[in-house]
Short mmCIF file of C-alpha atoms in Angstrom, two decimals:
data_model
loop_
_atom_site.label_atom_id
_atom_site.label_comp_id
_atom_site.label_asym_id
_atom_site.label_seq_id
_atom_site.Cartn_x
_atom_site.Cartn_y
_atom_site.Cartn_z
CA UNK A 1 -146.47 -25.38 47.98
CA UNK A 2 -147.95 -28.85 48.94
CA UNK A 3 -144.54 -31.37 49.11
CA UNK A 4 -141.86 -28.63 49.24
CA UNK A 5 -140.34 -25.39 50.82
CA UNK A 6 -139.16 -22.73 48.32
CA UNK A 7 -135.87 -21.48 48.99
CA UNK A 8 -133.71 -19.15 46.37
CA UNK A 9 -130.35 -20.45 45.06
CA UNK A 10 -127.68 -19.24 47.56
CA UNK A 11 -124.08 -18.31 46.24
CA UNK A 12 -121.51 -19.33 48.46
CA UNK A 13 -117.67 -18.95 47.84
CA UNK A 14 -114.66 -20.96 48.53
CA UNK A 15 -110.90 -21.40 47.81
CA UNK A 16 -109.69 -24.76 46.88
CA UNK A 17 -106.27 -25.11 45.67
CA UNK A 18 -105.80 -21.14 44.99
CA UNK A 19 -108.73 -21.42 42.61
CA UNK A 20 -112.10 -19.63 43.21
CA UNK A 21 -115.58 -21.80 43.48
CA UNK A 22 -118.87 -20.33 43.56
CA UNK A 23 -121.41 -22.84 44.53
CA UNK A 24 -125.31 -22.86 44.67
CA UNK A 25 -127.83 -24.73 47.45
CA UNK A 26 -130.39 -26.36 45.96
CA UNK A 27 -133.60 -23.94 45.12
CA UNK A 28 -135.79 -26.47 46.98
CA UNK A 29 -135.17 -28.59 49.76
CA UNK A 30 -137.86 -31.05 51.81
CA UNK A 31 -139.07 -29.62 55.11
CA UNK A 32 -137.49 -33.15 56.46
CA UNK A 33 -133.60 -31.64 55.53
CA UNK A 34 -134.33 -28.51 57.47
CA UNK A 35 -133.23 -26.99 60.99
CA UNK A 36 -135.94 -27.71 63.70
CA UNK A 37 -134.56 -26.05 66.28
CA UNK A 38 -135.90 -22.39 67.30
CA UNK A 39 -132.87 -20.96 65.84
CA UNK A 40 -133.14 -22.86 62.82
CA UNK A 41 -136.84 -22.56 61.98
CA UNK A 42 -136.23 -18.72 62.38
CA UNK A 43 -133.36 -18.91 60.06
CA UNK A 44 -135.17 -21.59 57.45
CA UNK A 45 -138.43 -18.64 57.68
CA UNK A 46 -136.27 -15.76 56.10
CA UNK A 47 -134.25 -18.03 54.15
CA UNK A 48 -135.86 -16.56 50.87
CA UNK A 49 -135.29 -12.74 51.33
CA UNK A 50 -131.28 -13.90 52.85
CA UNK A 51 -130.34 -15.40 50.18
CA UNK A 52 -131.35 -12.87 47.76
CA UNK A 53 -129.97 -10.12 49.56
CA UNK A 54 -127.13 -11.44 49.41
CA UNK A 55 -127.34 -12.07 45.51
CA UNK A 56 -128.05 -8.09 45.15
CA UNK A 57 -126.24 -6.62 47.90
CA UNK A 58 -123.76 -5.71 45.46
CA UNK A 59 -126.28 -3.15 43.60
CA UNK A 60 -126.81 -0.40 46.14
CA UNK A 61 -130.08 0.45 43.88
CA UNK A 62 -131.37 -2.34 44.75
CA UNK A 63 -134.97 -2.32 46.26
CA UNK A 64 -137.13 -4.72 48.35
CA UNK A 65 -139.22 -5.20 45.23
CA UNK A 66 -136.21 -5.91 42.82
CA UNK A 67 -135.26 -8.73 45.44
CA UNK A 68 -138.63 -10.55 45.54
CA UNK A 69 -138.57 -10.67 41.69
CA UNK A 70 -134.94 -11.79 41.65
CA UNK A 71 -136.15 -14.43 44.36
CA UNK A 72 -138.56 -15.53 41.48
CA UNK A 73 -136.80 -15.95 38.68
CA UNK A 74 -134.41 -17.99 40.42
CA UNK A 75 -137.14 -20.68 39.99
CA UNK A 76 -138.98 -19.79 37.59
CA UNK A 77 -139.03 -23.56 35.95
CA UNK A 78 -139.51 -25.32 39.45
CA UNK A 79 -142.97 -23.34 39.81
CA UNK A 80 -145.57 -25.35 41.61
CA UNK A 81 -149.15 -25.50 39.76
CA UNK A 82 -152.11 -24.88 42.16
CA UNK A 83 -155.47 -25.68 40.88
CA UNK A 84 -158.25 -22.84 40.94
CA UNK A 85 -161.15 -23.44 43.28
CA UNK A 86 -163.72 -22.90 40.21
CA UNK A 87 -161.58 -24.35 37.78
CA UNK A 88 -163.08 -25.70 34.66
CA UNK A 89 -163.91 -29.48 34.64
CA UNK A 90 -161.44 -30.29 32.51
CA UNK A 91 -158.54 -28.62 34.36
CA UNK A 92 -159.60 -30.76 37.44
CA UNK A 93 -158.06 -33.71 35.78
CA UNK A 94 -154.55 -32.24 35.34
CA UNK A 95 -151.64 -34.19 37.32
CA UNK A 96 -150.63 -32.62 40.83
CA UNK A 97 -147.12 -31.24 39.62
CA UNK A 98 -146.91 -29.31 35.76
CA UNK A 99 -143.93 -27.33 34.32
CA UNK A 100 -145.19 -23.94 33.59
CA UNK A 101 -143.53 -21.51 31.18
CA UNK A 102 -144.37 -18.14 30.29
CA UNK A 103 -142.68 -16.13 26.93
CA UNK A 104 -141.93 -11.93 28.00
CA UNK A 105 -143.22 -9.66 25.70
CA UNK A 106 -142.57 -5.86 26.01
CA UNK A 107 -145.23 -3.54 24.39
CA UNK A 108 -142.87 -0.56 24.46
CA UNK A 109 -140.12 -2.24 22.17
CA UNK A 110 -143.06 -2.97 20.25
CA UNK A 111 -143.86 -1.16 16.45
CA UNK A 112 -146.00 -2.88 14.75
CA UNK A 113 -148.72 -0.57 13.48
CA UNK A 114 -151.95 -1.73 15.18
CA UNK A 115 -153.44 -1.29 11.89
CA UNK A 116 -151.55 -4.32 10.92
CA UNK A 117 -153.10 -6.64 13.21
CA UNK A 118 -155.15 -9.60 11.56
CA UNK A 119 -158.94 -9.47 11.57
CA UNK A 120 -160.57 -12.45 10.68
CA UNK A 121 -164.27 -11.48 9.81
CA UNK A 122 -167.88 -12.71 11.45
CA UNK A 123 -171.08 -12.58 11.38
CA UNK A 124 -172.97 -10.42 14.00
CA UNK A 125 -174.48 -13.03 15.12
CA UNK A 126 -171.05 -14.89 15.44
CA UNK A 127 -169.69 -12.39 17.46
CA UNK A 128 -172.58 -12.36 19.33
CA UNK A 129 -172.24 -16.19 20.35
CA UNK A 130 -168.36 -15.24 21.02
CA UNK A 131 -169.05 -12.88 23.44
CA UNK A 132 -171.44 -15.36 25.34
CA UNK A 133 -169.30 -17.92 25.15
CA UNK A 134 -165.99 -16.25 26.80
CA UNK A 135 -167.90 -13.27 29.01
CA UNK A 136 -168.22 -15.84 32.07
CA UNK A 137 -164.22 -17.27 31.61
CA UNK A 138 -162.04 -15.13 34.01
CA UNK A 139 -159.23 -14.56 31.59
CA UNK A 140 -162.47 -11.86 29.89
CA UNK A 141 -164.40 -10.83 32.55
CA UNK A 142 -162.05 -7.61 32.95
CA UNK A 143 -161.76 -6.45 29.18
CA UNK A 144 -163.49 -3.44 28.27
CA UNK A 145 -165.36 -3.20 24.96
CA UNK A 146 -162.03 -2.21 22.74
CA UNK A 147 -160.16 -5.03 24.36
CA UNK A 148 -162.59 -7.49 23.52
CA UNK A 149 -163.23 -6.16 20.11
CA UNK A 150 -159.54 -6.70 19.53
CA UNK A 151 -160.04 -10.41 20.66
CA UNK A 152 -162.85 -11.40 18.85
CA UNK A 153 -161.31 -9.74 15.76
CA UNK A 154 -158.33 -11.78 16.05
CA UNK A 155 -160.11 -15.53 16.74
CA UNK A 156 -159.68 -17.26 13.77
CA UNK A 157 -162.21 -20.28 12.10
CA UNK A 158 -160.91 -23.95 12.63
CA UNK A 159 -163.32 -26.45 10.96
CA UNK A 160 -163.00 -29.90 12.10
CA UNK A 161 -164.07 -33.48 10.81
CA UNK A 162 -165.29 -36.36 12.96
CA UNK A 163 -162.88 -38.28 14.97
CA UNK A 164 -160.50 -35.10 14.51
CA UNK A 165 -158.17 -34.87 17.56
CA UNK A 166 -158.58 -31.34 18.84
CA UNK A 167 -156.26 -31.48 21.65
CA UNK A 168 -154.20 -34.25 23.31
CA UNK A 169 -153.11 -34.52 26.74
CA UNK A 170 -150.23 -34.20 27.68
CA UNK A 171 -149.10 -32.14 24.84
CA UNK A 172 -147.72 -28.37 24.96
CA UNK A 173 -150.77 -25.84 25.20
CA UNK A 174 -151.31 -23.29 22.06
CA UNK A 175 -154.77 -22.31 21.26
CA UNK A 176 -157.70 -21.52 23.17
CA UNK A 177 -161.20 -23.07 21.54
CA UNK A 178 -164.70 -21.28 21.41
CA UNK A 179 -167.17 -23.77 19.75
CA UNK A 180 -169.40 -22.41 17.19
CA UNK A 181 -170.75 -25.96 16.49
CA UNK A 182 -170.39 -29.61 16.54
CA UNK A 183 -169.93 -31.99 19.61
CA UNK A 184 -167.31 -32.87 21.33
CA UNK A 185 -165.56 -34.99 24.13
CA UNK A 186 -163.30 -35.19 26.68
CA UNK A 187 -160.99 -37.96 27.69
CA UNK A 188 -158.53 -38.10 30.56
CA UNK A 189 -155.92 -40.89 31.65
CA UNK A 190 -154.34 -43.75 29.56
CA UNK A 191 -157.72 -45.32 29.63
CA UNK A 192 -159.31 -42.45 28.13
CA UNK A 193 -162.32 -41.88 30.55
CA UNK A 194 -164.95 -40.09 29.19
CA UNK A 195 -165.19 -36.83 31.59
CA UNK A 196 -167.86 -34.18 29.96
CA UNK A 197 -169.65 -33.55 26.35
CA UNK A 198 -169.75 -30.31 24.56
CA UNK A 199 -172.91 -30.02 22.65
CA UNK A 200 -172.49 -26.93 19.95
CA UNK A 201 -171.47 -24.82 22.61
CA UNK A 202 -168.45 -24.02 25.40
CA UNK A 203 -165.00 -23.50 25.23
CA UNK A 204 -161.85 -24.98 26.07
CA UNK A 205 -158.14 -24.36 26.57
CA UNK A 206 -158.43 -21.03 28.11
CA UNK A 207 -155.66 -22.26 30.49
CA UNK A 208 -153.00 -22.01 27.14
CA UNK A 209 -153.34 -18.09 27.19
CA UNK A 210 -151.23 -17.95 29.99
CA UNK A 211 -148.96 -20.68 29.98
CA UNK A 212 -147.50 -23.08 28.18
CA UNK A 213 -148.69 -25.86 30.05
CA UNK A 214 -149.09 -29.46 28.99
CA UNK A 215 -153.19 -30.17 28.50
CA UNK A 216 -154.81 -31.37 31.22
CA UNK A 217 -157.25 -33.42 29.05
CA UNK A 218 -158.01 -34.48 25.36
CA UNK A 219 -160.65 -33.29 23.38
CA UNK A 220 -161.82 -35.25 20.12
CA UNK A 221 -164.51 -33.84 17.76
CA UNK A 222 -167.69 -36.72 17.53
CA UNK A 223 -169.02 -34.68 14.66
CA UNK A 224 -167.87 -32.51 11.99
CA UNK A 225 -167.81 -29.07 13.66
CA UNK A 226 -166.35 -25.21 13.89
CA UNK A 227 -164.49 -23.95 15.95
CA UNK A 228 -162.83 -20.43 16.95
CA UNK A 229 -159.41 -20.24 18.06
CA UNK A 230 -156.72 -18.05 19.25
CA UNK A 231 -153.10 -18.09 20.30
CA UNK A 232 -151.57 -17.53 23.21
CA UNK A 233 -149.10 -14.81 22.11
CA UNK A 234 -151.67 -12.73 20.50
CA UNK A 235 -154.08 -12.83 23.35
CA UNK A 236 -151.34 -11.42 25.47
CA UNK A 237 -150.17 -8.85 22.74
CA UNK A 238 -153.82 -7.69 22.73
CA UNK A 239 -154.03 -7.17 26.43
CA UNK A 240 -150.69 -6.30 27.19
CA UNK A 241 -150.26 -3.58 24.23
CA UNK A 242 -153.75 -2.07 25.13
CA UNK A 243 -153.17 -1.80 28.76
CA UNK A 244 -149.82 -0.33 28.03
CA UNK A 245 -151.23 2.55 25.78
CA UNK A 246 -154.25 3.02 28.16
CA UNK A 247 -151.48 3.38 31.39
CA UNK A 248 -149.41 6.00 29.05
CA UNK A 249 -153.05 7.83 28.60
CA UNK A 250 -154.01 8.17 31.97
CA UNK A 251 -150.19 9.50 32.88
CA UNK A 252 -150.76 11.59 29.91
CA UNK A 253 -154.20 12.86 31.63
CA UNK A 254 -152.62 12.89 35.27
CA UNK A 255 -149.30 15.20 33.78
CA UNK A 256 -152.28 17.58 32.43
CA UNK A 257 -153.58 18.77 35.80
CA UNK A 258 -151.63 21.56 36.88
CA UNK A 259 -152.02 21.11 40.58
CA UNK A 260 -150.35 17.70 39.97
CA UNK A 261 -147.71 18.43 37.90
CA UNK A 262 -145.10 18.25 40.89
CA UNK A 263 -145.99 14.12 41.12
CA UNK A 264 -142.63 12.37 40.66
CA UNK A 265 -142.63 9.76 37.38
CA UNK A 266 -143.46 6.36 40.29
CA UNK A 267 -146.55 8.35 42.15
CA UNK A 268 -147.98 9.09 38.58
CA UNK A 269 -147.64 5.62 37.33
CA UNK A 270 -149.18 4.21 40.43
CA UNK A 271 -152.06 6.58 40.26
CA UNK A 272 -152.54 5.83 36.71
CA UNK A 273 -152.90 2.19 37.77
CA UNK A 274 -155.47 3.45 40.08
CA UNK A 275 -157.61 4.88 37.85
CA UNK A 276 -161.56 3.54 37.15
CA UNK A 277 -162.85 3.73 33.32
CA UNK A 278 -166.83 4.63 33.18
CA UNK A 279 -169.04 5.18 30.65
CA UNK A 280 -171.65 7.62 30.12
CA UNK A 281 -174.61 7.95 27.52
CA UNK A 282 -175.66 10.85 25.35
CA UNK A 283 -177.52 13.13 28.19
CA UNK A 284 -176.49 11.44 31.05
CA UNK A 285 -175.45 13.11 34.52
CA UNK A 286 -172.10 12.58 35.62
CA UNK A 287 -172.01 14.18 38.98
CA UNK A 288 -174.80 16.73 40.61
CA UNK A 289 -174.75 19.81 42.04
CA UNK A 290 -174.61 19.38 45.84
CA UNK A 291 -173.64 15.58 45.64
CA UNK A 292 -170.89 14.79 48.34
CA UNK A 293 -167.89 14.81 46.02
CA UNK A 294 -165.97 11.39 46.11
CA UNK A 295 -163.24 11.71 43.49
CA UNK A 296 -161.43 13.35 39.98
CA UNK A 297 -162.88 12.42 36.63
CA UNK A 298 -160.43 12.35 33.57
CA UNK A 299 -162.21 12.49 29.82
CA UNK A 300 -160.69 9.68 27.54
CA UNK A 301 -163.73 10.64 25.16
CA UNK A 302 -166.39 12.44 24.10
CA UNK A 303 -167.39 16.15 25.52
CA UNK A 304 -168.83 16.95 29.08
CA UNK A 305 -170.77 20.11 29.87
CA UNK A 306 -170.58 21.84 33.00
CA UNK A 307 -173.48 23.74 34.69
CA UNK A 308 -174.19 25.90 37.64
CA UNK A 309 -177.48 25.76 39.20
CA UNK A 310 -179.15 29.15 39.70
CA UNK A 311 -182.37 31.03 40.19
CA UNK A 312 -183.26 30.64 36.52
CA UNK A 313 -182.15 27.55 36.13
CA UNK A 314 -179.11 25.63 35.34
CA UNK A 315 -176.27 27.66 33.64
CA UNK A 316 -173.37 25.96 31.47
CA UNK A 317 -170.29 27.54 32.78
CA UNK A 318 -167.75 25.00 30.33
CA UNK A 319 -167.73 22.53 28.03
CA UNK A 320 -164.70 19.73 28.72
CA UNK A 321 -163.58 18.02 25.27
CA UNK A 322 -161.22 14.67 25.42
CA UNK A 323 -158.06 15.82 27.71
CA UNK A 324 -160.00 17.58 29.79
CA UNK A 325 -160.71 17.34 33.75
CA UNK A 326 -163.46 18.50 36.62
CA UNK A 327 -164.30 17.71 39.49
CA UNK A 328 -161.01 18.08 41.34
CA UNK A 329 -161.59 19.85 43.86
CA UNK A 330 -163.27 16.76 46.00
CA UNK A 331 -159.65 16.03 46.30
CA UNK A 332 -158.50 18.54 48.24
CA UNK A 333 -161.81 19.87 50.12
CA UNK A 334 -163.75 17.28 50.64
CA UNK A 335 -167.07 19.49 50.52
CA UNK A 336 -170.48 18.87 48.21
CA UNK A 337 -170.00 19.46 44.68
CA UNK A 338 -169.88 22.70 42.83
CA UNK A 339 -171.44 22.05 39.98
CA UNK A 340 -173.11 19.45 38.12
CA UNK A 341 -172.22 17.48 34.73
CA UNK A 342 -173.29 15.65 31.74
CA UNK A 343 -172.38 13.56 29.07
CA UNK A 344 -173.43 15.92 25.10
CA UNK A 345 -172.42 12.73 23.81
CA UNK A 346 -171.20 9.04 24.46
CA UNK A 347 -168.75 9.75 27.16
CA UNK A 348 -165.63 7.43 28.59
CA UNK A 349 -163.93 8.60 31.87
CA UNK A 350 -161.49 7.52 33.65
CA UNK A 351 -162.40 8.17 37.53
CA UNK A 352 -159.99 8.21 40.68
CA UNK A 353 -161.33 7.94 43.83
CA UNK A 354 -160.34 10.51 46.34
CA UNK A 355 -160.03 7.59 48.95
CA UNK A 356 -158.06 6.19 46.45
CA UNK A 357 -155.51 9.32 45.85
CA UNK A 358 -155.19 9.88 49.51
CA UNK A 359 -153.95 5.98 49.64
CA UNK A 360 -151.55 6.26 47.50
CA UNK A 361 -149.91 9.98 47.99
CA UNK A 362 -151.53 10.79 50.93
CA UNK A 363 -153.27 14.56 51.54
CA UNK A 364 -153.22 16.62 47.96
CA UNK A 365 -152.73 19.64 49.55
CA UNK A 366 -149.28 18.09 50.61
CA UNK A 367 -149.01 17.43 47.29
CA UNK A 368 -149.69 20.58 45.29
CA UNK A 369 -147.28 22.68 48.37
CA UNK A 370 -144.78 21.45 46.60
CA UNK A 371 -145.13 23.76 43.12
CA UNK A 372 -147.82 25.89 44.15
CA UNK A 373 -146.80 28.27 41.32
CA UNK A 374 -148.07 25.62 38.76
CA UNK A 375 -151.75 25.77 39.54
CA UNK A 376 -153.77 28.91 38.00
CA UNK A 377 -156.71 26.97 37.37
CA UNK A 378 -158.75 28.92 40.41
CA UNK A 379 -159.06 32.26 41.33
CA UNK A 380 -158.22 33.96 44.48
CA UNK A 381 -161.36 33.41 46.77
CA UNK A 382 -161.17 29.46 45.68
CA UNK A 383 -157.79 29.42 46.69
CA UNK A 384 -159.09 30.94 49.90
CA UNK A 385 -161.63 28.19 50.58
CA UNK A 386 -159.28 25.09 49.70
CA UNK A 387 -156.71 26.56 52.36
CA UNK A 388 -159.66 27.08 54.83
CA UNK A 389 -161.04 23.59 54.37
CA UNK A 390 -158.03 21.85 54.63
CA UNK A 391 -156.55 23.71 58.55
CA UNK A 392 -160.20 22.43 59.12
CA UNK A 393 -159.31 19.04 58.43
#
């Protein structure tokens, strides 16, 4: 924080005149008010994880990650603002110091049918210019194709007239603007200094699909124009309901495998957050024969064919169908791959790297000791070689 040090609300407790006070320090105080002896400084550094322990001390369930998040919320609305190093030009121009506020939205209390959701139709070449438009903005860079389906889909057409007022500083943040044509300007200060000029192309606003910020600028239209927009709340719907189904997949995938069917409910949730989704064409190999075998692969879609190379050739062995699995034995032996595979048609996987797996829940041999029983996906002389590899490791 530049002018302040953060500092949770403390509860203290007193007894004036039989009655009972609870009282609260203030959630930020100026590095001037503050102890500067040894003793002090110490004391001032774990200020933050004091006082919330003793806000939660009372819930024995309590974990180190429940009191960072309680240490949060306790000032939430006093959040300081600091500005991105490649932050747009416009952003640049916001004041030092903005309130920030950000609405909750749970996608499992939410049932809305997805085939509900509004679609607000475009050309192909529309969606084209869309997709150029947003692909280099942060906020998109990490959507996969369905996600940013979704969000083009739900952008809906603003026309504008001359002079039209698209944005004004200073005022609460909704939409975010794509500009399908027209020009535009934008102003900053009471004076209105002209900053930059959007000729038929850019975007703006991105900021207000996170927060609801006051705009950092204002944006008038010169000529009559088009623009897409798109509200905050959807945007986050979109990504937040479609990451949410995709994490319930992958746990869905992960609670398929038998040899990892003794994870407990947190390990399986992390490693679902650790999985990769790739994408294969029609014909395409996944992994080779003989290839030094560097993690699991998890089918989301499409079918994968499996194949043994041998004297006459290469021999298909299986054929994997959405739900299915291979490749994980590089998690356990660490050897060169058994077998080789490839996409029969357009194929999405989701990948975890053994590196990855090992991170997170440490050696999977540990792991499948603990229900053996469960895993009868490998015969006898496999079982054999995993056992052998890992005392060899």
């Amino acid at each position: 924080l530049v002018d302040r040090t953060w500092i949770p609300r403390r509860r203290s407790a007193s007894v004036v005149n039989g009655s009972h006070h609870v009282k609260y320090s203030p959630a930020f105080v100026t590095p001037s008010c503050t102890n500067t002896t040894a003793a002090g400084r110490q004391q001032h550094q774990n200020a933050p994880f004091l006082g919330v322990l003793e806000q939660s001390s009372a819930k024995k369930s309590a974990t180190f990650q429940h009191c960072i998040m309680a240490a949060v919320q306790t000032s939430v609305q006093n959040f300081d603002v600091l500005s991105s190093v490649n932050e747009p030009l416009v952003n640049r121009y916001a004041s030092r110091r903005k309130s920030v506020f950000a609405e909750t939205y749970d996608p499992e209390n939410d049932d809305d049918d997805d085939g509900a959701r509004a679609i607000f139709p475009k050309t192909d070449e529309q969606r084209s210019r869309l997709c150029d438009s947003v692909k280099n903005i942060l906020l998109f860079r990490s959507l996969d194709k369905e996600q940013m389906n979704e969000v083009l889909d739900a952008m809906f057409e603003k026309i504008v007239k001359s002079k039209d007022y698209i944005i004004k500083q200073g005022d609460d943040g909704d939409n975010f603007y794509v500009i399908e044509s027209g020009i535009y300007k934008a102003y900053v200060g009471e004076d209105q200094k002209h900053i930059h000029t959007y000729e038929g192309r850019g975007s703006f606003g991105e900021l207000a699909l996170l927060y609801n910020m006051p705009r950092a600028a204002t944006i008038q239209a010169e000529t009559d124009g088009q623009l897409w927009a798109m509200d905050r709340q959807t945007f986050r719907r979109i990504l937040l309901k479609s990451a949410f189904r995709k994490r319930k997949m992958y746990e869905a995938l992960l609670d398929s495998v038998p040899m990892l069917k003794t994870l407990q409910n947190y390990e399986r949730m992390n490693l679902a957050d650790a999985l990769i989704p790739r994408t294969f064409t029609q014909g395409e190999r996944i992994i080779k024969q003989g290839d030094v075998a560097d993690g699991m692969y998890f089918i989301e879609q499409g079918k994968v064919s499996i194949r043994i190379q041998q004297d006459a050739g290469e021999v298909e062995v299986s054929n994997l169908e959405k739900g299915g699995y291979f490749g994980e034995l590089a998690l356990v032996t660490h050897r060169p791959r058994a077998a080789s595979a490839y996409a029969v048609d357009n194929v999405k996987v989701a990948f975890i790297q053994t590196d990855s797996f090992e991170r997170l829940l440490g050696k999977l041999m540990d792991v499948m000791l603990r229900g053996m029983k469960h895993y009868r996906y490998v015969d006898e002389p496999v079982w054999r070689m995993i056992l052998e590899a890992c005392r060899e490791e």
